[in-house]
Amino acid sequence: MRVMRLIPAVLILILFSTSAYAQDWIDYTSREDRFTVNMPGQPKVETIRWEAEYGSVFPGRVHTVIKNGFAGPEKYSITVIDYSDAEKLYHARPHPPSFRQAEYWMMDIQGSIQYAATKLYRFKPGVKVTHDAWHYIDLVEGHHLNLTNPDGTRTFVAIYLHENRLYILDGTVPAKGPEPGLFTQSLSFLDAEGKRVRYDQIYSNKLPPETMKPPQPQGGDGGVGGGRGQGGGRGQAPAGGRGQ
C-alpha cells in the first residue's frame, strides 16, 4: 500500500519539474540578425570576427545561453555571420596573381556551410561524428551534424545560409541529457521588416543577379548562335515552365 501511495507523489514531482523546465524557454527574436528561435532564457550576445576560407574577415554575433539541466550543464548558441559585403571585403585585401581572376568571394559565400562544419566540428581531435547530412528548416536548405565529444557530451549542430547570412546552431548537452530539439528545430528567418519568411519550395542561397556574368563567346563554331544554350536550345527553360 505504501508503494501505491508513493506513485502519485512521484508523478506530481515529475510533472512539476517538466513544467518548470518548459517555463524557462522563450521565443527569442533578433531583428538585427533576422531570426527567431526557442531558447532557455535570454541569451548573452557577443560580437565576433569570422575568418572565411579565402582570408576575408566578416562581422558576426553569437547568442548564447548556458543553463543547468537535469543531467548537467547545457549550452545553446546561435552564431550569425553576415557575408553581405563579401565582394568588397575580398577585393580590399591583396591576393596572389592566380587569385585575381577568380571570384573567390563567391566561394566564400556559397561554401560557407561546408567550411563552418569543417572549421568548427568535423576535424576536432577526439570528436566522433554520428550524423552528417543535408537538411532544411522552413524550406531553407542547410546541414546537420551530431557529434559525441571526448568528455561524453553530445553536440547537435544545424547550419543554414539565408540571404547571405550564415546561421550556426549549436546545442551541447550531457551524455544522458535530452536532445536539444526544441532549440535546433525551432529556427525561423525574418525579413528586413521583422516578418517571418515563408517559402513554398526549397530555398537555396543565391548570389546577387548582377554578379552572375554570362559566359563570353570564344568565337568559331562555339560563338554566338552556335551554342546549345542560345535561342530555344536545351540551356534555356521554356516560358511558363518550372525553371521560371
PDB file of C-alpha atoms in Angstrom:
ATOM      1  CA  MET A   1       0.000   0.000   0.000  1.00  0.00           C
ATOM      2  CA  ARG A   2       2.882   2.364   0.757  1.00  0.00           C
ATOM      3  CA  VAL A   3       4.227   1.856  -2.796  1.00  0.00           C
ATOM      4  CA  MET A   4       0.815   2.698  -4.290  1.00  0.00           C
ATOM      5  CA  ARG A   5       0.692   5.909  -2.222  1.00  0.00           C
ATOM      6  CA  LEU A   6       4.175   6.934  -3.402  1.00  0.00           C
ATOM      7  CA  ILE A   7       3.407   6.599  -7.140  1.00  0.00           C
ATOM      8  CA  PRO A   8       1.070   9.653  -7.377  1.00  0.00           C
ATOM      9  CA  ALA A   9       3.591  11.747  -5.448  1.00  0.00           C
ATOM     10  CA  VAL A  10       6.368  10.769  -7.872  1.00  0.00           C
ATOM     11  CA  LEU A  11       4.163  11.589 -10.867  1.00  0.00           C
ATOM     12  CA  ILE A  12       3.334  15.006  -9.417  1.00  0.00           C
ATOM     13  CA  LEU A  13       7.046  15.716  -8.879  1.00  0.00           C
ATOM     14  CA  ILE A  14       7.897  14.725 -12.473  1.00  0.00           C
ATOM     15  CA  LEU A  15       5.077  16.816 -13.926  1.00  0.00           C
ATOM     16  CA  PHE A  16       6.049  19.806 -11.794  1.00  0.00           C
ATOM     17  CA  SER A  17       9.725  19.529 -12.821  1.00  0.00           C
ATOM     18  CA  THR A  18       8.848  19.208 -16.505  1.00  0.00           C
ATOM     19  CA  SER A  19       6.525  22.203 -16.334  1.00  0.00           C
ATOM     20  CA  ALA A  20       9.145  24.314 -14.574  1.00  0.00           C
ATOM     21  CA  TYR A  21      11.736  23.282 -17.168  1.00  0.00           C
ATOM     22  CA  ALA A  22       9.448  24.256 -20.056  1.00  0.00           C
ATOM     23  CA  GLN A  23       8.661  27.623 -18.474  1.00  0.00           C
ATOM     24  CA  ASP A  24      12.327  28.602 -18.757  1.00  0.00           C
ATOM     25  CA  TRP A  25      12.082  28.645 -22.552  1.00  0.00           C
ATOM     26  CA  ILE A  26      11.280  31.779 -24.512  1.00  0.00           C
ATOM     27  CA  ASP A  27      10.703  32.761 -28.126  1.00  0.00           C
ATOM     28  CA  TYR A  28      13.856  34.762 -28.690  1.00  0.00           C
ATOM     29  CA  THR A  29      13.959  37.200 -31.613  1.00  0.00           C
ATOM     30  CA  SER A  30      16.868  39.128 -33.093  1.00  0.00           C
ATOM     31  CA  ARG A  31      15.684  41.748 -35.573  1.00  0.00           C
ATOM     32  CA  GLU A  32      19.302  42.689 -36.231  1.00  0.00           C
ATOM     33  CA  ASP A  33      20.307  39.162 -37.253  1.00  0.00           C
ATOM     34  CA  ARG A  34      16.864  38.371 -38.708  1.00  0.00           C
ATOM     35  CA  PHE A  35      15.837  35.213 -36.886  1.00  0.00           C
ATOM     36  CA  THR A  36      13.632  33.831 -34.154  1.00  0.00           C
ATOM     37  CA  VAL A  37      14.301  30.656 -32.168  1.00  0.00           C
ATOM     38  CA  ASN A  38      13.322  28.939 -28.907  1.00  0.00           C
ATOM     39  CA  MET A  39      15.972  29.361 -26.186  1.00  0.00           C
ATOM     40  CA  PRO A  40      16.048  28.529 -22.456  1.00  0.00           C
ATOM     41  CA  GLY A  41      16.267  32.137 -21.353  1.00  0.00           C
ATOM     42  CA  GLN A  42      17.578  35.476 -22.603  1.00  0.00           C
ATOM     43  CA  PRO A  43      20.941  34.900 -24.283  1.00  0.00           C
ATOM     44  CA  LYS A  44      24.194  36.761 -23.849  1.00  0.00           C
ATOM     45  CA  VAL A  45      25.237  38.385 -27.159  1.00  0.00           C
ATOM     46  CA  GLU A  46      28.893  38.594 -28.158  1.00  0.00           C
ATOM     47  CA  THR A  47      30.347  40.322 -31.235  1.00  0.00           C
ATOM     48  CA  ILE A  48      32.955  38.309 -33.131  1.00  0.00           C
ATOM     49  CA  ARG A  49      35.077  38.433 -36.279  1.00  0.00           C
ATOM     50  CA  TRP A  50      34.874  35.379 -38.537  1.00  0.00           C
ATOM     51  CA  GLU A  51      37.718  34.486 -40.896  1.00  0.00           C
ATOM     52  CA  ALA A  52      36.360  32.840 -44.047  1.00  0.00           C
ATOM     53  CA  GLU A  53      38.048  30.250 -46.238  1.00  0.00           C
ATOM     54  CA  TYR A  54      39.816  32.726 -48.539  1.00  0.00           C
ATOM     55  CA  GLY A  55      41.048  35.194 -45.945  1.00  0.00           C
ATOM     56  CA  SER A  56      38.241  37.740 -45.695  1.00  0.00           C
ATOM     57  CA  VAL A  57      37.053  38.578 -42.180  1.00  0.00           C
ATOM     58  CA  PHE A  58      33.318  39.046 -41.614  1.00  0.00           C
ATOM     59  CA  PRO A  59      31.334  40.531 -38.723  1.00  0.00           C
ATOM     60  CA  GLY A  60      29.237  38.210 -36.614  1.00  0.00           C
ATOM     61  CA  ARG A  61      27.368  37.755 -33.348  1.00  0.00           C
ATOM     62  CA  VAL A  62      26.973  34.783 -31.024  1.00  0.00           C
ATOM     63  CA  HIS A  63      23.778  34.476 -28.950  1.00  0.00           C
ATOM     64  CA  THR A  64      24.433  32.051 -26.059  1.00  0.00           C
ATOM     65  CA  VAL A  65      22.548  30.587 -23.109  1.00  0.00           C
ATOM     66  CA  ILE A  66      24.227  28.251 -20.597  1.00  0.00           C
ATOM     67  CA  LYS A  67      21.982  26.557 -18.062  1.00  0.00           C
ATOM     68  CA  ASN A  68      21.997  23.674 -15.603  1.00  0.00           C
ATOM     69  CA  GLY A  69      19.753  20.893 -16.852  1.00  0.00           C
ATOM     70  CA  PHE A  70      18.604  17.671 -15.168  1.00  0.00           C
ATOM     71  CA  ALA A  71      21.762  15.811 -16.210  1.00  0.00           C
ATOM     72  CA  GLY A  72      24.259  18.686 -16.021  1.00  0.00           C
ATOM     73  CA  PRO A  73      25.276  21.893 -17.835  1.00  0.00           C
ATOM     74  CA  GLU A  74      23.721  22.604 -21.245  1.00  0.00           C
ATOM     75  CA  LYS A  75      24.829  25.151 -23.829  1.00  0.00           C
ATOM     76  CA  TYR A  76      22.699  26.675 -26.577  1.00  0.00           C
ATOM     77  CA  SER A  77      24.195  29.112 -29.066  1.00  0.00           C
ATOM     78  CA  ILE A  78      23.361  30.562 -32.446  1.00  0.00           C
ATOM     79  CA  THR A  79      26.140  32.270 -34.406  1.00  0.00           C
ATOM     80  CA  VAL A  80      25.218  34.590 -37.275  1.00  0.00           C
ATOM     81  CA  ILE A  81      27.848  35.677 -39.808  1.00  0.00           C
ATOM     82  CA  ASP A  82      26.977  38.432 -42.289  1.00  0.00           C
ATOM     83  CA  TYR A  83      28.507  37.762 -45.727  1.00  0.00           C
ATOM     84  CA  SER A  84      26.702  40.679 -47.394  1.00  0.00           C
ATOM     85  CA  ASP A  85      29.911  42.622 -48.127  1.00  0.00           C
ATOM     86  CA  ALA A  86      31.892  39.599 -49.321  1.00  0.00           C
ATOM     87  CA  GLU A  87      32.901  41.083 -52.676  1.00  0.00           C
ATOM     88  CA  LYS A  88      34.018  44.412 -51.184  1.00  0.00           C
ATOM     89  CA  LEU A  89      35.975  42.785 -48.356  1.00  0.00           C
ATOM     90  CA  TYR A  90      37.662  40.287 -50.664  1.00  0.00           C
ATOM     91  CA  HIS A  91      38.927  42.901 -53.151  1.00  0.00           C
ATOM     92  CA  ALA A  92      40.138  45.152 -50.317  1.00  0.00           C
ATOM     93  CA  ARG A  93      42.818  42.569 -49.478  1.00  0.00           C
ATOM     94  CA  PRO A  94      45.947  41.787 -51.533  1.00  0.00           C
ATOM     95  CA  HIS A  95      45.913  38.426 -53.277  1.00  0.00           C
ATOM     96  CA  PRO A  96      48.417  36.484 -55.384  1.00  0.00           C
ATOM     97  CA  PRO A  97      48.027  36.848 -59.186  1.00  0.00           C
ATOM     98  CA  SER A  98      46.408  33.440 -59.511  1.00  0.00           C
ATOM     99  CA  PHE A  99      43.558  34.625 -57.269  1.00  0.00           C
ATOM    100  CA  ARG A 100      42.801  37.889 -59.038  1.00  0.00           C
ATOM    101  CA  GLN A 101      40.853  36.465 -61.968  1.00  0.00           C
ATOM    102  CA  ALA A 102      38.684  34.123 -59.895  1.00  0.00           C
ATOM    103  CA  GLU A 103      35.706  35.304 -57.870  1.00  0.00           C
ATOM    104  CA  TYR A 104      36.722  33.577 -54.646  1.00  0.00           C
ATOM    105  CA  TRP A 105      34.405  35.798 -52.624  1.00  0.00           C
ATOM    106  CA  MET A 106      31.520  33.926 -54.246  1.00  0.00           C
ATOM    107  CA  MET A 107      33.011  30.665 -52.983  1.00  0.00           C
ATOM    108  CA  ASP A 108      33.301  32.187 -49.503  1.00  0.00           C
ATOM    109  CA  ILE A 109      29.532  32.694 -49.512  1.00  0.00           C
ATOM    110  CA  GLN A 110      28.279  29.583 -51.270  1.00  0.00           C
ATOM    111  CA  GLY A 111      30.734  27.280 -49.497  1.00  0.00           C
ATOM    112  CA  SER A 112      30.211  28.808 -46.056  1.00  0.00           C
ATOM    113  CA  ILE A 113      28.067  25.953 -44.690  1.00  0.00           C
ATOM    114  CA  GLN A 114      30.635  23.283 -45.539  1.00  0.00           C
ATOM    115  CA  TYR A 115      33.508  25.450 -44.356  1.00  0.00           C
ATOM    116  CA  ALA A 116      31.840  26.137 -40.999  1.00  0.00           C
ATOM    117  CA  ALA A 117      31.178  22.426 -40.444  1.00  0.00           C
ATOM    118  CA  THR A 118      34.810  21.562 -41.198  1.00  0.00           C
ATOM    119  CA  LYS A 119      36.287  24.505 -39.309  1.00  0.00           C
ATOM    120  CA  LEU A 120      34.291  24.122 -36.115  1.00  0.00           C
ATOM    121  CA  TYR A 121      33.332  20.491 -35.751  1.00  0.00           C
ATOM    122  CA  ARG A 122      34.321  17.775 -38.205  1.00  0.00           C
ATOM    123  CA  PHE A 123      38.064  17.578 -37.604  1.00  0.00           C
ATOM    124  CA  LYS A 124      38.323  18.303 -33.882  1.00  0.00           C
ATOM    125  CA  PRO A 125      40.527  15.734 -32.074  1.00  0.00           C
ATOM    126  CA  GLY A 126      38.551  13.012 -30.346  1.00  0.00           C
ATOM    127  CA  VAL A 127      35.161  14.076 -31.689  1.00  0.00           C
ATOM    128  CA  LYS A 128      33.038  11.281 -33.160  1.00  0.00           C
ATOM    129  CA  VAL A 129      30.596  12.249 -35.919  1.00  0.00           C
ATOM    130  CA  THR A 130      27.401  10.190 -35.557  1.00  0.00           C
ATOM    131  CA  HIS A 131      25.287  12.024 -38.138  1.00  0.00           C
ATOM    132  CA  ASP A 132      26.362  14.187 -41.090  1.00  0.00           C
ATOM    133  CA  ALA A 133      23.708  15.051 -43.667  1.00  0.00           C
ATOM    134  CA  TRP A 134      21.945  17.669 -45.764  1.00  0.00           C
ATOM    135  CA  HIS A 135      18.849  19.132 -44.126  1.00  0.00           C
ATOM    136  CA  TYR A 136      16.425  22.033 -44.283  1.00  0.00           C
ATOM    137  CA  ILE A 137      14.257  24.075 -41.940  1.00  0.00           C
ATOM    138  CA  ASP A 138      11.332  26.243 -43.035  1.00  0.00           C
ATOM    139  CA  LEU A 139      12.362  25.020 -46.529  1.00  0.00           C
ATOM    140  CA  VAL A 140      15.760  26.773 -46.228  1.00  0.00           C
ATOM    141  CA  GLU A 141      18.452  24.225 -47.034  1.00  0.00           C
ATOM    142  CA  GLY A 142      21.315  23.535 -44.673  1.00  0.00           C
ATOM    143  CA  HIS A 143      23.296  20.802 -42.929  1.00  0.00           C
ATOM    144  CA  HIS A 144      23.048  18.750 -39.725  1.00  0.00           C
ATOM    145  CA  LEU A 145      25.847  17.268 -37.630  1.00  0.00           C
ATOM    146  CA  ASN A 146      25.503  15.132 -34.496  1.00  0.00           C
ATOM    147  CA  LEU A 147      28.710  14.732 -32.506  1.00  0.00           C
ATOM    148  CA  THR A 148      29.927  12.873 -29.445  1.00  0.00           C
ATOM    149  CA  ASN A 149      32.691  14.782 -27.674  1.00  0.00           C
ATOM    150  CA  PRO A 150      35.678  13.297 -25.804  1.00  0.00           C
ATOM    151  CA  ASP A 151      34.094  14.162 -22.427  1.00  0.00           C
ATOM    152  CA  GLY A 152      30.912  12.275 -23.343  1.00  0.00           C
ATOM    153  CA  THR A 153      28.772  15.331 -24.018  1.00  0.00           C
ATOM    154  CA  ARG A 154      26.818  15.451 -27.268  1.00  0.00           C
ATOM    155  CA  THR A 155      26.635  18.364 -29.685  1.00  0.00           C
ATOM    156  CA  PHE A 156      23.813  18.851 -32.188  1.00  0.00           C
ATOM    157  CA  VAL A 157      24.660  21.294 -34.969  1.00  0.00           C
ATOM    158  CA  ALA A 158      22.409  22.865 -37.614  1.00  0.00           C
ATOM    159  CA  ILE A 159      23.884  25.241 -40.213  1.00  0.00           C
ATOM    160  CA  TYR A 160      21.895  27.312 -42.722  1.00  0.00           C
ATOM    161  CA  LEU A 161      22.600  30.060 -45.263  1.00  0.00           C
ATOM    162  CA  HIS A 162      19.853  32.609 -45.891  1.00  0.00           C
ATOM    163  CA  GLU A 163      20.128  35.945 -47.715  1.00  0.00           C
ATOM    164  CA  ASN A 164      23.936  35.788 -47.436  1.00  0.00           C
ATOM    165  CA  ARG A 165      23.792  35.290 -43.663  1.00  0.00           C
ATOM    166  CA  LEU A 166      25.227  32.118 -42.155  1.00  0.00           C
ATOM    167  CA  TYR A 167      23.370  30.659 -39.144  1.00  0.00           C
ATOM    168  CA  ILE A 168      25.119  28.091 -36.919  1.00  0.00           C
ATOM    169  CA  LEU A 169      23.011  26.499 -34.173  1.00  0.00           C
ATOM    170  CA  ASP A 170      24.937  24.540 -31.528  1.00  0.00           C
ATOM    171  CA  GLY A 171      23.170  22.638 -28.771  1.00  0.00           C
ATOM    172  CA  THR A 172      25.528  20.768 -26.414  1.00  0.00           C
ATOM    173  CA  VAL A 173      24.064  18.542 -23.693  1.00  0.00           C
ATOM    174  CA  PRO A 174      25.362  15.960 -21.183  1.00  0.00           C
ATOM    175  CA  ALA A 175      25.710  12.322 -22.237  1.00  0.00           C
ATOM    176  CA  LYS A 176      22.405  11.408 -20.595  1.00  0.00           C
ATOM    177  CA  GLY A 177      20.669  14.711 -21.287  1.00  0.00           C
ATOM    178  CA  PRO A 178      17.762  15.151 -23.739  1.00  0.00           C
ATOM    179  CA  GLU A 179      18.483  16.158 -27.313  1.00  0.00           C
ATOM    180  CA  PRO A 180      18.089  19.941 -27.821  1.00  0.00           C
ATOM    181  CA  GLY A 181      15.401  19.550 -30.475  1.00  0.00           C
ATOM    182  CA  LEU A 182      13.280  22.356 -29.027  1.00  0.00           C
ATOM    183  CA  PHE A 183      16.194  24.644 -29.911  1.00  0.00           C
ATOM    184  CA  THR A 184      17.631  23.299 -33.178  1.00  0.00           C
ATOM    185  CA  GLN A 185      14.232  22.638 -34.776  1.00  0.00           C
ATOM    186  CA  SER A 186      12.612  25.998 -33.968  1.00  0.00           C
ATOM    187  CA  LEU A 187      14.629  28.402 -36.127  1.00  0.00           C
ATOM    188  CA  SER A 188      12.719  30.792 -38.390  1.00  0.00           C
ATOM    189  CA  PHE A 189      14.060  33.548 -40.629  1.00  0.00           C
ATOM    190  CA  LEU A 190      12.860  37.152 -40.704  1.00  0.00           C
ATOM    191  CA  ASP A 191      12.829  39.755 -43.446  1.00  0.00           C
ATOM    192  CA  ALA A 192      14.050  43.358 -43.115  1.00  0.00           C
ATOM    193  CA  GLU A 193      10.711  44.333 -41.537  1.00  0.00           C
ATOM    194  CA  GLY A 194      10.890  41.604 -38.898  1.00  0.00           C
ATOM    195  CA  LYS A 195       8.242  39.396 -40.530  1.00  0.00           C
ATOM    196  CA  ARG A 196       8.691  35.631 -40.766  1.00  0.00           C
ATOM    197  CA  VAL A 197       9.862  34.488 -44.199  1.00  0.00           C
ATOM    198  CA  ARG A 198       7.893  31.646 -45.783  1.00  0.00           C
ATOM    199  CA  TYR A 199       8.690  29.654 -48.925  1.00  0.00           C
ATOM    200  CA  ASP A 200       6.657  27.200 -50.981  1.00  0.00           C
ATOM    201  CA  GLN A 201       9.713  25.323 -52.272  1.00  0.00           C
ATOM    202  CA  ILE A 202      13.277  24.592 -51.146  1.00  0.00           C
ATOM    203  CA  TYR A 203      15.284  27.811 -50.812  1.00  0.00           C
ATOM    204  CA  SER A 204      18.954  27.839 -51.838  1.00  0.00           C
ATOM    205  CA  ASN A 205      21.027  30.959 -51.235  1.00  0.00           C
ATOM    206  CA  LYS A 206      21.623  32.872 -54.474  1.00  0.00           C
ATOM    207  CA  LEU A 207      24.265  35.453 -55.257  1.00  0.00           C
ATOM    208  CA  PRO A 208      23.020  38.880 -56.409  1.00  0.00           C
ATOM    209  CA  PRO A 209      21.963  38.740 -60.109  1.00  0.00           C
ATOM    210  CA  GLU A 210      24.410  41.487 -61.100  1.00  0.00           C
ATOM    211  CA  THR A 211      27.345  39.284 -60.034  1.00  0.00           C
ATOM    212  CA  MET A 212      26.383  36.367 -62.248  1.00  0.00           C
ATOM    213  CA  LYS A 213      28.025  37.345 -65.523  1.00  0.00           C
ATOM    214  CA  PRO A 214      27.041  35.269 -68.588  1.00  0.00           C
ATOM    215  CA  PRO A 215      29.865  33.270 -70.228  1.00  0.00           C
ATOM    216  CA  GLN A 216      31.622  35.153 -73.015  1.00  0.00           C
ATOM    217  CA  PRO A 217      31.611  33.568 -76.520  1.00  0.00           C
ATOM    218  CA  GLN A 218      35.002  32.297 -77.683  1.00  0.00           C
ATOM    219  CA  GLY A 219      34.397  32.667 -81.441  1.00  0.00           C
ATOM    220  CA  GLY A 220      34.425  29.963 -84.121  1.00  0.00           C
ATOM    221  CA  ASP A 221      31.688  27.339 -84.203  1.00  0.00           C
ATOM    222  CA  GLY A 222      31.086  27.777 -80.496  1.00  0.00           C
ATOM    223  CA  GLY A 223      30.406  31.528 -80.812  1.00  0.00           C
ATOM    224  CA  VAL A 224      27.156  33.430 -80.725  1.00  0.00           C
ATOM    225  CA  GLY A 225      24.337  31.433 -82.237  1.00  0.00           C
ATOM    226  CA  GLY A 226      26.253  28.167 -82.216  1.00  0.00           C
ATOM    227  CA  GLY A 227      25.875  27.122 -78.568  1.00  0.00           C
ATOM    228  CA  ARG A 228      23.211  24.828 -77.173  1.00  0.00           C
ATOM    229  CA  GLY A 229      22.192  27.469 -74.644  1.00  0.00           C
ATOM    230  CA  GLN A 230      21.148  30.002 -77.295  1.00  0.00           C
ATOM    231  CA  GLY A 231      17.592  30.584 -78.527  1.00  0.00           C
ATOM    232  CA  GLY A 232      15.303  27.660 -77.833  1.00  0.00           C
ATOM    233  CA  GLY A 233      18.103  25.221 -77.063  1.00  0.00           C
ATOM    234  CA  ARG A 234      18.311  22.946 -74.065  1.00  0.00           C
ATOM    235  CA  GLY A 235      20.101  25.511 -71.906  1.00  0.00           C
ATOM    236  CA  GLN A 236      17.022  27.736 -71.583  1.00  0.00           C
ATOM    237  CA  ALA A 237      13.849  26.956 -69.668  1.00  0.00           C
ATOM    238  CA  PRO A 238      10.628  27.286 -71.681  1.00  0.00           C
ATOM    239  CA  ALA A 239       8.379  30.262 -70.923  1.00  0.00           C
ATOM    240  CA  GLY A 240       5.980  29.462 -68.134  1.00  0.00           C
ATOM    241  CA  GLY A 241       7.856  26.303 -67.219  1.00  0.00           C
ATOM    242  CA  ARG A 242       9.200  25.225 -63.828  1.00  0.00           C
ATOM    243  CA  GLY A 243      12.520  26.943 -64.458  1.00  0.00           C
ATOM    244  CA  GLN A 244      10.907  30.412 -64.249  1.00  0.00           C
TER     245      GLN A 244
END
